[in-house]
Structure formats: C-alpha cells, structure tokens
Coordinates of C-alpha atoms in Angstrom, one line a residue:
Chain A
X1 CA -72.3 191.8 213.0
X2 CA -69.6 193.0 211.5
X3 CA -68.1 189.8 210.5
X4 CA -71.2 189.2 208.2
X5 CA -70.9 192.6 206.7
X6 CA -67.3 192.1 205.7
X7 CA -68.6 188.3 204.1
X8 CA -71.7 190.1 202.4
X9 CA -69.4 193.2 201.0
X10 CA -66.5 190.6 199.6
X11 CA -68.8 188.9 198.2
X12 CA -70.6 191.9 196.0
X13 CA -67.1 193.1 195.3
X14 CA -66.2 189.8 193.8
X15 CA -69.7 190.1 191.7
X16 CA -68.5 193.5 190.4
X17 CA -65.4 191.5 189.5
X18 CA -63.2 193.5 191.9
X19 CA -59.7 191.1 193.1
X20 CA -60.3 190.5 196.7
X21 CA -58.1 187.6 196.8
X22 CA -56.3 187.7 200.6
X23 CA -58.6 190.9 201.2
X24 CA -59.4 191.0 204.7
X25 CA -60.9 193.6 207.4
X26 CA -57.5 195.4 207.1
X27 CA -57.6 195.7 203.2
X28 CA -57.7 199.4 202.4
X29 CA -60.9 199.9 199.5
X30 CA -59.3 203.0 197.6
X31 CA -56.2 202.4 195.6
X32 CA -54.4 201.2 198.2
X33 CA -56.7 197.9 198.2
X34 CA -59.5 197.1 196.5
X35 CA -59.3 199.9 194.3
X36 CA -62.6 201.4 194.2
X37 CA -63.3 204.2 192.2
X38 CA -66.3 206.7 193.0
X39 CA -69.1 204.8 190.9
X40 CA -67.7 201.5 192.1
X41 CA -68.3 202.9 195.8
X42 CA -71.5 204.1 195.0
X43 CA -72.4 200.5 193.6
X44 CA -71.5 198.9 196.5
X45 CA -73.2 201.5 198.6
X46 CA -76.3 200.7 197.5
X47 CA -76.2 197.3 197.7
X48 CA -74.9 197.8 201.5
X49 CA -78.3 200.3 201.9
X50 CA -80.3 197.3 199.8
X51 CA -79.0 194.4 202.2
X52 CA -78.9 196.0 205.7
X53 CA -81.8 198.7 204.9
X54 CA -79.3 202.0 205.8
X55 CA -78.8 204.8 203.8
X56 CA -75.4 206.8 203.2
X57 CA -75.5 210.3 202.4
X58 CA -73.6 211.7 199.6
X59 CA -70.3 212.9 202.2
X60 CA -70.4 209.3 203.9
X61 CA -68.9 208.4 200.1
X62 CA -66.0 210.8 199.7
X63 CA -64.2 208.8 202.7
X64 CA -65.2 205.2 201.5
X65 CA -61.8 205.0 199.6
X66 CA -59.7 205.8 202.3
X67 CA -61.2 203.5 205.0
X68 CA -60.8 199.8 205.3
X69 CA -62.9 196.9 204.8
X70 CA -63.3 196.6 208.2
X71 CA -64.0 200.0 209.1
X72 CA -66.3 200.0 206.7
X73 CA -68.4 197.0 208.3
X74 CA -68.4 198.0 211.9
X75 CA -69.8 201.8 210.3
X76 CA -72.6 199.7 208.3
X77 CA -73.1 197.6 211.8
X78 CA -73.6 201.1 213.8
X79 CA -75.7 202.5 211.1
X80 CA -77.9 198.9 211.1
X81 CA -78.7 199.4 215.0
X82 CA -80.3 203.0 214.9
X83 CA -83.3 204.3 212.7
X84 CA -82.3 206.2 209.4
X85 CA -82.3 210.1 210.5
X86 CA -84.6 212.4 208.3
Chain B
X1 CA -50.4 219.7 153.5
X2 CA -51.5 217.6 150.5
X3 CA -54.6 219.1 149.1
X4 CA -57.9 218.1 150.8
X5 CA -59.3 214.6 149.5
X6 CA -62.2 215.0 147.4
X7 CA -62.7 210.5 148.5
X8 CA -62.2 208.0 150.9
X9 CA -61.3 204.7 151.1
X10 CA -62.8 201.7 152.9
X11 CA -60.0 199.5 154.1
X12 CA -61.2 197.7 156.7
X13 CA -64.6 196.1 157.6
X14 CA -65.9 194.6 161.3
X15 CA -69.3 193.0 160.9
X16 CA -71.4 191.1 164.0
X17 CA -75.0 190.0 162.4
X18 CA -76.9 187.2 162.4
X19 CA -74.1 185.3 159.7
X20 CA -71.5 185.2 162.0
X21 CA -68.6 187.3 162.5
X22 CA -66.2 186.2 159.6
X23 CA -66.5 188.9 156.8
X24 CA -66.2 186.3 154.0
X25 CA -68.6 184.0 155.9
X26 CA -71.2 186.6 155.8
X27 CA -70.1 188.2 151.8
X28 CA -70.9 183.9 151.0
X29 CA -73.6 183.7 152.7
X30 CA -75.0 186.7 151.0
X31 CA -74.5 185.7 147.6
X32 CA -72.1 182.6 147.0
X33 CA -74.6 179.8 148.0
X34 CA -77.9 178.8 147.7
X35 CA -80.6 179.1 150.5
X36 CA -80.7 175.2 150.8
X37 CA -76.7 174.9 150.9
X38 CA -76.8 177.5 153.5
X39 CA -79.2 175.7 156.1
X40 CA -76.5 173.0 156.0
X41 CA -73.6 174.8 156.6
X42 CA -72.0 174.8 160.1
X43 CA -70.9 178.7 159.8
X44 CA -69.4 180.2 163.1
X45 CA -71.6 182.0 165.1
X46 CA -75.1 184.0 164.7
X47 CA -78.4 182.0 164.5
X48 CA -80.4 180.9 167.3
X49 CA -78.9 181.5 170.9
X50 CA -77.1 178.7 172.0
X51 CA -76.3 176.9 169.1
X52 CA -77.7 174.0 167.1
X53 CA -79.2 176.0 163.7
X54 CA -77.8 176.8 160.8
X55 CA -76.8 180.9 161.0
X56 CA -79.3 183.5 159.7
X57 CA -83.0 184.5 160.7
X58 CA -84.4 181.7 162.8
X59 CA -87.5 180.8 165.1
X60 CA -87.0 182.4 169.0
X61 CA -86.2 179.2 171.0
X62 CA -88.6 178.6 173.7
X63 CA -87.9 179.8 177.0
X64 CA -86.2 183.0 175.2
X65 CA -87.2 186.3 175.8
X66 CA -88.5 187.2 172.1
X67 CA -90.2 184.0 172.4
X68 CA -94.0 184.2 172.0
X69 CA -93.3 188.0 171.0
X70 CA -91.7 187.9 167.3
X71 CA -92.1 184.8 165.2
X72 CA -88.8 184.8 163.6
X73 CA -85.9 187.4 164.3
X74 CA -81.7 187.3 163.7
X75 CA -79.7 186.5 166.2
X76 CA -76.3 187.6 166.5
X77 CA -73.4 185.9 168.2
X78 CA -72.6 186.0 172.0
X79 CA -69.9 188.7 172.5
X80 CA -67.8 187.9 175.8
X81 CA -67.5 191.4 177.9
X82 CA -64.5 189.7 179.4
X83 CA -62.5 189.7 176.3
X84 CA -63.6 193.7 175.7
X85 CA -63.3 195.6 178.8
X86 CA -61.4 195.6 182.1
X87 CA -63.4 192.9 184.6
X88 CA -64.6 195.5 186.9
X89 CA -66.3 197.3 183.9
X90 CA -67.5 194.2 181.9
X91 CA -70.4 193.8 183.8
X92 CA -73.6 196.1 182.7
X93 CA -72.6 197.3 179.6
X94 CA -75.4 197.2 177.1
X95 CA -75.2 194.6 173.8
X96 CA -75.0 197.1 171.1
X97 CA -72.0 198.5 172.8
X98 CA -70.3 194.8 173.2
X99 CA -71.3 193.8 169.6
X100 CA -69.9 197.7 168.7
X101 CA -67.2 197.6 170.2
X102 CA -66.2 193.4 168.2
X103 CA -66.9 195.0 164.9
X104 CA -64.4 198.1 165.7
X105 CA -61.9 195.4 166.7
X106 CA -62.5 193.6 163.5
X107 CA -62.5 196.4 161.8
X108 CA -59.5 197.8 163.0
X109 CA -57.7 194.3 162.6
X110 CA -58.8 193.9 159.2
X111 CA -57.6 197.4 158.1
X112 CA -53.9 196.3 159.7
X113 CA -54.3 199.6 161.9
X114 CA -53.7 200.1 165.6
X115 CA -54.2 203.3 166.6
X116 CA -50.9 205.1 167.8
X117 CA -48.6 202.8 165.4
X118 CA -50.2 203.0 162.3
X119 CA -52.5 206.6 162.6
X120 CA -52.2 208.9 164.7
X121 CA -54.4 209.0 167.6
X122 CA -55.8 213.4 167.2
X123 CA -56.4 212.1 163.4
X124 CA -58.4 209.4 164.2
X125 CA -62.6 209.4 164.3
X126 CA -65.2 207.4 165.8
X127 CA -68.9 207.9 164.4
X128 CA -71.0 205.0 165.1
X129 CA -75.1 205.4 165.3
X130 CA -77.4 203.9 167.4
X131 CA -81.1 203.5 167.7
X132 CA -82.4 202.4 170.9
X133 CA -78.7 202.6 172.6
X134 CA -78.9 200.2 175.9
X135 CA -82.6 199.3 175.9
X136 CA -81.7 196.1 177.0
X137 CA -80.0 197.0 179.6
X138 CA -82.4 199.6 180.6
X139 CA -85.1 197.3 180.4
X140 CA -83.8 195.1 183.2
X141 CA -83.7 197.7 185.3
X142 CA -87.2 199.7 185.1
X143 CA -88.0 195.8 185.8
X144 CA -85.8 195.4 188.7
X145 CA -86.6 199.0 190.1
X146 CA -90.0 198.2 189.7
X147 CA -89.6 195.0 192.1
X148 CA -87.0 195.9 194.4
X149 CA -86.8 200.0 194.4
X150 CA -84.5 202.5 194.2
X151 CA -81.2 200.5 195.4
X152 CA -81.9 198.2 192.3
X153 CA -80.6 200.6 189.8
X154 CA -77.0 200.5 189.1
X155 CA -74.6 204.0 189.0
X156 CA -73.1 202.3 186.2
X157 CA -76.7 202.1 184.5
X158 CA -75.5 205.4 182.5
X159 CA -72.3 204.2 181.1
X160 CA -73.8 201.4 179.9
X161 CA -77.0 202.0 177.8
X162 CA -76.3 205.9 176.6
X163 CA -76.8 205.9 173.1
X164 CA -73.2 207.3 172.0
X165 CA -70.9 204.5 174.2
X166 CA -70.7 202.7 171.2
X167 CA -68.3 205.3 170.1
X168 CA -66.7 206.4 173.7
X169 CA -66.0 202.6 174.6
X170 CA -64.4 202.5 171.0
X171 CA -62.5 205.5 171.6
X172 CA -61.2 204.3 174.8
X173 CA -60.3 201.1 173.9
X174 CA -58.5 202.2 171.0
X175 CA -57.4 205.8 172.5
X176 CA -59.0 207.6 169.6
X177 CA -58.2 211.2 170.7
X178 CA -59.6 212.9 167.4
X179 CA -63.3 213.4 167.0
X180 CA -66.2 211.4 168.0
X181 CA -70.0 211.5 168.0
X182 CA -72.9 209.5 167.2
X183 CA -75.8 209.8 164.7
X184 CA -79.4 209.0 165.8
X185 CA -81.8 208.8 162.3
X186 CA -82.8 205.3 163.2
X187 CA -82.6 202.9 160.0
X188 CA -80.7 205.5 158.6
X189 CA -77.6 206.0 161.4
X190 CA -74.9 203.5 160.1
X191 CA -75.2 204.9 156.8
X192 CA -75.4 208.3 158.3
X193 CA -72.2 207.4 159.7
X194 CA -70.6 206.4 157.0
X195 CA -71.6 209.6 155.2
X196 CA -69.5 211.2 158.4
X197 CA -67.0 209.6 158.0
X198 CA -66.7 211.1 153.9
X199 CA -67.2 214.4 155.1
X200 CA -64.4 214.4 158.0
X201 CA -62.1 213.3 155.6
X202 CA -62.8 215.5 152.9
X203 CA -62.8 218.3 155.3
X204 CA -59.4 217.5 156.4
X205 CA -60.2 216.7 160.2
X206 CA -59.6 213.0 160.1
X207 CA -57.0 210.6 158.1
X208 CA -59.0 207.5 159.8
X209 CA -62.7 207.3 160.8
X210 CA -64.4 204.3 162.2
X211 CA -67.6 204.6 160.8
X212 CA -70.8 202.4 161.3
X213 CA -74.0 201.1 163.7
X214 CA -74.9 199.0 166.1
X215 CA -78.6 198.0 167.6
X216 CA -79.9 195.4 170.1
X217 CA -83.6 195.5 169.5
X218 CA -84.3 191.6 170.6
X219 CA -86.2 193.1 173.8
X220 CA -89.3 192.5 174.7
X221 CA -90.6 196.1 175.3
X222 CA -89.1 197.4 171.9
X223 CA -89.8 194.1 169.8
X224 CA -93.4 194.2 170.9
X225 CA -93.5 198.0 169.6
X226 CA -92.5 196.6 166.2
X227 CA -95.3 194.0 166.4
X228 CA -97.9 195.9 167.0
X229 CA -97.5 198.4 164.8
X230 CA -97.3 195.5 162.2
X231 CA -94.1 196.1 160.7
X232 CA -92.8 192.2 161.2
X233 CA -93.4 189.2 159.0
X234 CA -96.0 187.1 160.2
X235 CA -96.9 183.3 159.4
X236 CA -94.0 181.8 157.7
X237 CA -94.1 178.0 158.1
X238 CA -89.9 178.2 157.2
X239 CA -88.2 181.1 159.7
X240 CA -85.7 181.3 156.3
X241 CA -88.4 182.6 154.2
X242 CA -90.1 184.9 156.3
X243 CA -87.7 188.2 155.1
X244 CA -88.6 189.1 151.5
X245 CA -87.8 192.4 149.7
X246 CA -89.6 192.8 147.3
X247 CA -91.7 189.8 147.0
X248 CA -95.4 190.0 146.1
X249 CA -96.1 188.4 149.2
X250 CA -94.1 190.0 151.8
X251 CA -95.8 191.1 154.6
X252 CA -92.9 193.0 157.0
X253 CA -89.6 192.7 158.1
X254 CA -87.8 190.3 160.1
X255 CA -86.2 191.9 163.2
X256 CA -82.6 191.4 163.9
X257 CA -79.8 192.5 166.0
X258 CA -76.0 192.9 165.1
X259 CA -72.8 196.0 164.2
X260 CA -70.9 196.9 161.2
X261 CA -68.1 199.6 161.2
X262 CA -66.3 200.4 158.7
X263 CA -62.5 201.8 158.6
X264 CA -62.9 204.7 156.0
X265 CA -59.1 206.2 155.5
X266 CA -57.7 209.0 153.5
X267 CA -56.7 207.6 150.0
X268 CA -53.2 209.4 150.5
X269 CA -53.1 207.8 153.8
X270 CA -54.5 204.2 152.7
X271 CA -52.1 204.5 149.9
X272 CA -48.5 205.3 151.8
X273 CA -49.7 202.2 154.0
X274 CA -49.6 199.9 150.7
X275 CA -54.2 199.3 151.6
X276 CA -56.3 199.4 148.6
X277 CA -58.6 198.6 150.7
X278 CA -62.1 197.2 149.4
X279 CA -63.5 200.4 147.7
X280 CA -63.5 204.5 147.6
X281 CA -66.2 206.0 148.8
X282 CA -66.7 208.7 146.6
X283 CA -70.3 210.8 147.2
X284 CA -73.3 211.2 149.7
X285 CA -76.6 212.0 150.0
X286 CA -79.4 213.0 152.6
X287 CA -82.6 214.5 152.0
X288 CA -85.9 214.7 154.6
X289 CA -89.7 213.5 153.6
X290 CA -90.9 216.0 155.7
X291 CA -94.2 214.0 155.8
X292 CA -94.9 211.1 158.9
X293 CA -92.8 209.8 161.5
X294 CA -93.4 206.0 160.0
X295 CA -94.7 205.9 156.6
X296 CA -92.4 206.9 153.7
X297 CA -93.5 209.2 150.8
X298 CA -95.4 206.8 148.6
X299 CA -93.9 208.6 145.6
X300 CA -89.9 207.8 146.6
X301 CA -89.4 211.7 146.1
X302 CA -87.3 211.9 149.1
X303 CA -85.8 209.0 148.5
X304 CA -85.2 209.8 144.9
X305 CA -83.6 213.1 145.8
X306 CA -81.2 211.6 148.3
X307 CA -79.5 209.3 145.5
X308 CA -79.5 212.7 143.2
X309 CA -77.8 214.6 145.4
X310 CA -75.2 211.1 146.3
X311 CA -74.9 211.4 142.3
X312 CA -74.6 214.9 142.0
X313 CA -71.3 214.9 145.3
X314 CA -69.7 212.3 143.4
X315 CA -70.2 214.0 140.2
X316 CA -71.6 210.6 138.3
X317 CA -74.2 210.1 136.0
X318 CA -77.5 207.5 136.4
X319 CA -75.5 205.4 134.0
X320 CA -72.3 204.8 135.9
X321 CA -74.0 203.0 138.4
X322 CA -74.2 199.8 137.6
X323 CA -75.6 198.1 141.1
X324 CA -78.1 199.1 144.3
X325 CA -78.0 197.5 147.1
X326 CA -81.7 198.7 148.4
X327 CA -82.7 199.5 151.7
X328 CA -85.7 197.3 150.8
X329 CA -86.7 195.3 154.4
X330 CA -90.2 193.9 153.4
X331 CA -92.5 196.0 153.9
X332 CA -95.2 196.6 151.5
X333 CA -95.1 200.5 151.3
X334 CA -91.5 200.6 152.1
X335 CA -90.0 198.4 149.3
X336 CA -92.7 199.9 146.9
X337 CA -91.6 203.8 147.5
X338 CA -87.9 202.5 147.0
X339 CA -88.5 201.0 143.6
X340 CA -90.4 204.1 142.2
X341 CA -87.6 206.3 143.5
X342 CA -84.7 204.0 141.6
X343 CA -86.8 204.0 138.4
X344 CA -87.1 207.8 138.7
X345 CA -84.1 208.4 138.6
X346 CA -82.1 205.6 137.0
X347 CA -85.0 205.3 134.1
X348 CA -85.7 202.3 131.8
X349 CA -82.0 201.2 132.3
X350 CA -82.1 200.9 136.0
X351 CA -78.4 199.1 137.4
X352 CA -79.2 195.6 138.8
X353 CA -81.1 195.6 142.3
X354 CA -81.0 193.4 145.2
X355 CA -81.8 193.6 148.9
X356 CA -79.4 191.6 151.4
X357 CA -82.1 191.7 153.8
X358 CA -83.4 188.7 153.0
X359 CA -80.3 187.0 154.5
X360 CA -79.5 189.2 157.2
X361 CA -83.5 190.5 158.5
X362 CA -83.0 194.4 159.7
X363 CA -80.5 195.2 161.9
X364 CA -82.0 199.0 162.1
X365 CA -79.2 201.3 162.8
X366 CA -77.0 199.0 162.0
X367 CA -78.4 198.1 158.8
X368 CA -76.9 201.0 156.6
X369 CA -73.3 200.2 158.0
X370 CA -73.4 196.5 157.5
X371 CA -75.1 197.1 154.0
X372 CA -72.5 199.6 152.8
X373 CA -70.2 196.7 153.7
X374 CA -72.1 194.5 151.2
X375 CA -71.9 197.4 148.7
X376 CA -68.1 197.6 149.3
X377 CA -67.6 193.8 148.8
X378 CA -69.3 193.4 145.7
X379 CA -67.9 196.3 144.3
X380 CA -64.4 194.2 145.4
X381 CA -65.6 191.2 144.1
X382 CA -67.7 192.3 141.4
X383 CA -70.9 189.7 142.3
X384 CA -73.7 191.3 143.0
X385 CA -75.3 189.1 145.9
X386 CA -79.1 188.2 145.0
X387 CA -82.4 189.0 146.8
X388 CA -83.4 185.5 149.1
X389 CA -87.2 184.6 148.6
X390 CA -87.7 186.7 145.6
X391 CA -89.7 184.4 143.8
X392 CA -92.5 186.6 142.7
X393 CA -91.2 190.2 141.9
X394 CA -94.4 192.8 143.3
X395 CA -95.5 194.5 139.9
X396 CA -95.2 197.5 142.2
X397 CA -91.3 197.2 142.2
X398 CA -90.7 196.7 139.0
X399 CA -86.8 196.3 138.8
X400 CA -83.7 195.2 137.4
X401 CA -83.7 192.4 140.0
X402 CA -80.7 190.3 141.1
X403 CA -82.3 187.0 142.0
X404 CA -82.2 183.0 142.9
X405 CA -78.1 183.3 142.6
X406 CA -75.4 185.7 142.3
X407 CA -74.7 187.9 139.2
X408 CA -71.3 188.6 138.2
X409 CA -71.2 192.7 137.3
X410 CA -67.9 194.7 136.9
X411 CA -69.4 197.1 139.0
X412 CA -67.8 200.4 138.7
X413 CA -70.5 202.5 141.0
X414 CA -72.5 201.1 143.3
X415 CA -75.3 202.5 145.4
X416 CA -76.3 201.6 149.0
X417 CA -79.5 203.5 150.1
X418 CA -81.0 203.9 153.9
X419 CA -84.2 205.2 154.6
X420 CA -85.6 205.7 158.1
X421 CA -89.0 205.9 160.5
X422 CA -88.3 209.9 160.6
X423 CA -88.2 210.1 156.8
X424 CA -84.4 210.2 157.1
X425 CA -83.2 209.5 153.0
X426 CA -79.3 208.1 153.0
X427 CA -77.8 207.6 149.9
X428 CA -74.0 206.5 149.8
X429 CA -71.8 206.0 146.1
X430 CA -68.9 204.0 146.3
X431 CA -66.4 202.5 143.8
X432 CA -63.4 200.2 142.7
X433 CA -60.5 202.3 144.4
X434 CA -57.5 203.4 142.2
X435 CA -55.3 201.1 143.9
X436 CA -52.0 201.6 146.3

C-alpha cells in the first residue's frame, strides 16, 4: 500500500505547488526535501486523513518534517489497517 | 528633525477596477471619451470575465457565478497568484488580497519607490481597508465543508481571507517594517485609509504610507445580500446604463469589484526624490450619523459635517473648492442626502459635482481609495471627469453638475467624500502640490 500513498502524497504536494521533481520514498519532507513548513504539513495531513480515512493527532505533526516520504507512507499504511483509537 | 508636515503628497497611484489596470486607461475612460467611444475601445483588462466586451460594468456571462444573481456588476481583471506570491503560497489566497496586493505594486512602481532603496523600510506604512476580506474564499469552503466535512477546510483558510492580509501580504512583499493596520467602515475604508495615511505623516511616524482598499463582493452569498435588500440597479436593457448618480431614474447601484492604493509621501521626502507627485493632500474629515446601520441621515448632516471638519483641518474656505467628486452610487436616498449636504455647506455657489460611479459601478471599500485617485488626477489634470447617464438631474440633487463630457476647471481644491452602511462620513481635501 505504501506505494500508492507515496503516488497519492506526490501528487497533493505537486497541487500545493511544492517541487517534487526526483522526489522519491527517500526524499526527506522538512527542509532537507520537500520543504514543508508546519501549515504545509498540516495541509497535507488532512488530505492524507481525507483520502485514507485516518486521523493524526496534533504530536504525530511535530515529526512530519523530519521523516521521509517513505516513512511517512508505510505510517499512513499502518494507521489505514487498524480502527482510529478514541 | 525637520518640523512635522502639516501635508502629504500623493505620488504614486495603483488601481485594479473594472477599466483595467492602466491609470491613464481608467483617468480616459472616466472623462476623456464619450460613453459610445468607449464601448468600442479595446482597453486592457476589466469587463466581463474572459474577454470579448468592451471594459466597464457589463451583463454576468452565463454559466458565471453572479449569473442569475445581479443583472449587471464590474468586473475586474484576472490577477495571476503566480506572478505575486511564492508557488507554494499562491494557491488560496483570497481576490481582494491578489487585486491588493497588483495595485500596491503599481502603486509602488508608479511612485519610482522600492522599499529599502528609495524609503526606508521602519518609515514605511501600509493601511489598506477592507469590507468583506476573503468572502470568496470563505465561501468555497463552508461549501466544501458542508459536502465533504472537516478535512475540506484548508489550514491556510486563515491567511487567506482575514480582512487585514491585504496589508500583511503587502508588507511582506515589499518588507514594510513600519506600521500597518487595516480600516473596516465598509464604503468608507479606502478613504479611511487615505485619511491614515495624512495623519501618520503629519504625526511624524511615516515618510511613506500605502494607503487604499480592496473588495471582492462578486459572490454569490454577499451579492444576493445586496439584492435583496434592493440596493442594485434593476432592469436596464443596456448593462452601461444601469449605474446612474444622480439621475431621476436611478434605481441602485451597480456592484463591482477591484483595489486602489495610493502612495502618500512626506512633501520633504517627495521633494528630495525630485516627485511632485499628482497632488497634496492637505485636510480630513470623519464624522458618525449615529442613526441606522443602512440608511443615511436624509438631512446630509453627517455628511455635511464631515466635509466641515475636512475644511476646517485644511484650513480652506467653501470657496476654494472648486470640484467634488461625490460618493453618489445610485441610490435614491443616498445620492439625495449627499446633494443636501454639499449645498449646505458650499451654498448657492456649489464647486462643480460629478460621480465616477457611473463608469466604474461601486467597488465598496475600495471605492474611496480608487475615487481619491480620480480626485488626485483631475486635480493633475485639471478636467473634471463627468457623471455617465446623467441625463435627467433628480430635482432632489440639485447641483452644479459635471455632465455628457468633461469640463476643464483649474481646480485648486478638490473634495472626494465616502459615506458608509454604518453611517461612516469621510471627507478627504486635496490640492495642486507645490512642486519638487
């Protein structure tokens, strides 16, 4: 699955106008990378939650920028396979 | 320190309306032409969405989204994000920022200023108003919440629709470090702004202030508000005639959308710099109706007292004035309150009278901005641009009226006046400047 949710997230990041040309599951989403900032993370966390129908608390966010795109996907995948704790 | 200036001086102007983008486009289209040669000119930008009109107040075009809501409204060109912000930030940034942001550009281009080079950045001011702020913007998403839920609304929602990011995205563009605000008094706020922009300078705090408006009603939530509480024109066969100050048979005003700023400079400043600029703005005026939130004081007394106090600041008599461009939009109370209020105070030898609304329909918070820009130029220029459609002068606003074409006045005081839903009275006195 977590080929699809790097395809899915490249493709909102290039609709928010980020650069992901030669990004790839190794491409690091803080400034390293992508360059995300905090509201730029919190965009594309909600259209992760929208697409895959997870939910991110507020300190899954703070470590967003220093993971990569690949990390990223297989935590959405993990999250997609068991119900959203209450 | 030079002693504090008791005027300032508008050196640069930025306008996005319904005529275009090009400030001697729109001065022309104001007052150098005739209605029929302006439905054949080929002017750049404004008029209906996509293209294919003649610039000004036109008919929706089908499939828009004031279509079937408004009869007539004015359009103002596309402005490309792309070309304002970084990509990442161009996307959901509401219109009256964009357009905002294009007039401070022009604005700032037309004064031969960048920030940093030619001002420095702690003496530089940003006060533009706003009346809706992002609508638009938050339109869409109620709509899109509404469908989809919570993960439809965008974190960047905020930056994008609050009412004073006209003047942040301007002071970040330009790295304006001095002060900033914004004025909400709806129809009132660009002139409000513009008043700002006097008092900062007088007071020392500011050697540059971009002062002005911006609004984006052409909504459908907002537009229909307008509509039903029958403040639009209604029934016009020709879209171009629908806007009439004044005009026995006006029956409202024709909604538009659009910005104006104006670069208002310390003379001292404006002078070292070689800028004469366009005029000195030399006095102010606000007073309060204290009375409804939508219906003016049928007397003018508010209105009245807000050019006698502009007088008064700029210590002028009713006699040096010699033009007013009125805040008139079309309305039948409205435009008859204004006209008792100028003959109140100006008497039997009221200055000559016009209302640019005609042209330009009511660009709301914007209007006072874009209107002291009209003042400015014909001050400049010394024509007095006519009022469109005034073929019939309402007995009830019995003026001194500039009409059918363009009058040539060496206009040594002008007047422009702004008078909002709120009973917000603006007055604003400018004049020829004194040169470098």
């Amino acid at each position: 699955m977590s080929e699809e949710v790097i395809a899915f997230t490249l493709g909102a990041l290039q609709e928010m106008n980020f650069d992901t040309d030669g990004a790839d599951a190794r491409t690091v989403l803080g400034p390293a990378g992508i360059d995300l900032d905090s509201l730029a993370v919190a965009e594309l966390a909600l259209r992760l939650e929208d697409k895959y129908g997870i939910k991110f608390a507020p300190e899954d966010m703070e470590v967003v920028t220093v993971k990569t795109l690949g990390q990223l996907a297989s935590d959405v995948a993990t999250r997609a396979h068991r119900p959203v704790a209450r | 320190m030079s002693p504090l200036a008791r005027t300032a001086r508008v050196t640069g102007i930025g306008l996005v309306t319904p005529l275009g983008t090009d400030t001697g486009e729109f001065f022309d289209a104001l007052c150098g032409r005739t209605l029929a040669e302006r439905r054949s000119d080929k002017l750049r930008g404004g008029g209906p969405p996509g293209g294919g009109g003649p610039p000004g107040v036109c008919r929706p075009p089908a499939e828009h989204p004031m279509d079937g809501i408004v009869e007539v409204a004015g359009f103002a060109p596309d402005i490309d994000p792309m070309r304002l912000l970084p990509p990442t930030e161009a996307r959901g940034v509401d219109r009256f920022v964009l357009m905002a942001m294009a007039a401070g550009d022009a604005a700032l281009a037309d004064a031969g200023i960048v920030v940093g080079r030619d001002v420095d950045p702690a003496r530089t001011a940003v006060v533009v108003g706003g009346g809706f702020g992002g609508l638009t913007l938050f339109e869409a998403h109620a709509v899109a919440r509404h469908e989809r839920g919570r993960t439809a609304v965008s974190p960047t929602l905020l930056a994008g629709m609050l009412p004073n990011m006209a003047s942040a995205r301007i002071a970040i563009r330009h790295g304006i470090r001095g002060f900033s605000s914004a004025v909400a008094a709806a129809c009132a706020s660009g002139a409000y702004a513009v008043a700002e922009a006097l008092r900062l300078i007088r007071e020392g705090l500011a050697d540059v202030v971009l002062a002005g408006g911006a609004e984006a009603p052409l909504l459908p939530t907002a537009a229909t508000a307008f509509r039903n509480a029958r403040a639009l024109a209604y029934g016009w066969a020709d879209p171009a005639e629908a806007s009439r100050p004044f005009d026995l048979r006006r029956n409202g005003f024709v909604l538009s959308e659009g910005a104006g700023v104006l670069v208002v400079e310390r003379p001292e400043h404006a002078a070292a710099r070689g800028r004469a600029g366009y005029a000195e703005l030399v006095g102010w005026g606000v007073s309060t109706d204290a009375y409804h939130p939508m219906v003016p004081r049928a007397d003018g007394s508010g209105v009245a007292e807000s050019i006698r106090l502009a007088l008064a600041d700029a210590d002028l008599g009713p006699a040096d004035v010699d033009y007013v461009n009125a805040h008139a939009t079309g309305t039948k109370l409205g435009d008859a309150a204004e006209a008792r209020a100028i003959r109140a105070v100006f008497g039997a030898d009221a200055p000559a009278v016009s209302s640019t609304k005609a042209v330009t329909g009511h660009l709301l918070a914007a209007s006072g901005a874009v209107e002291a820009a009209a003042t400015a130029l014909a001050v400049h220029s010394g024509l007095v641009p006519p009022t469109h459609n005034l073929d019939e002068p309402d007995p009830e606003c019995d003026l001194d009226h500039v009409r059918k074409a363009a009058r040539q006045v060496p206009v040594r005081a002008a007047l422009s006046g702004s008078f909002a839903f709120g009973g917000h009275n603006v007055s604003l006195l400018l004049t020829r400047t004194g040169g470098p």
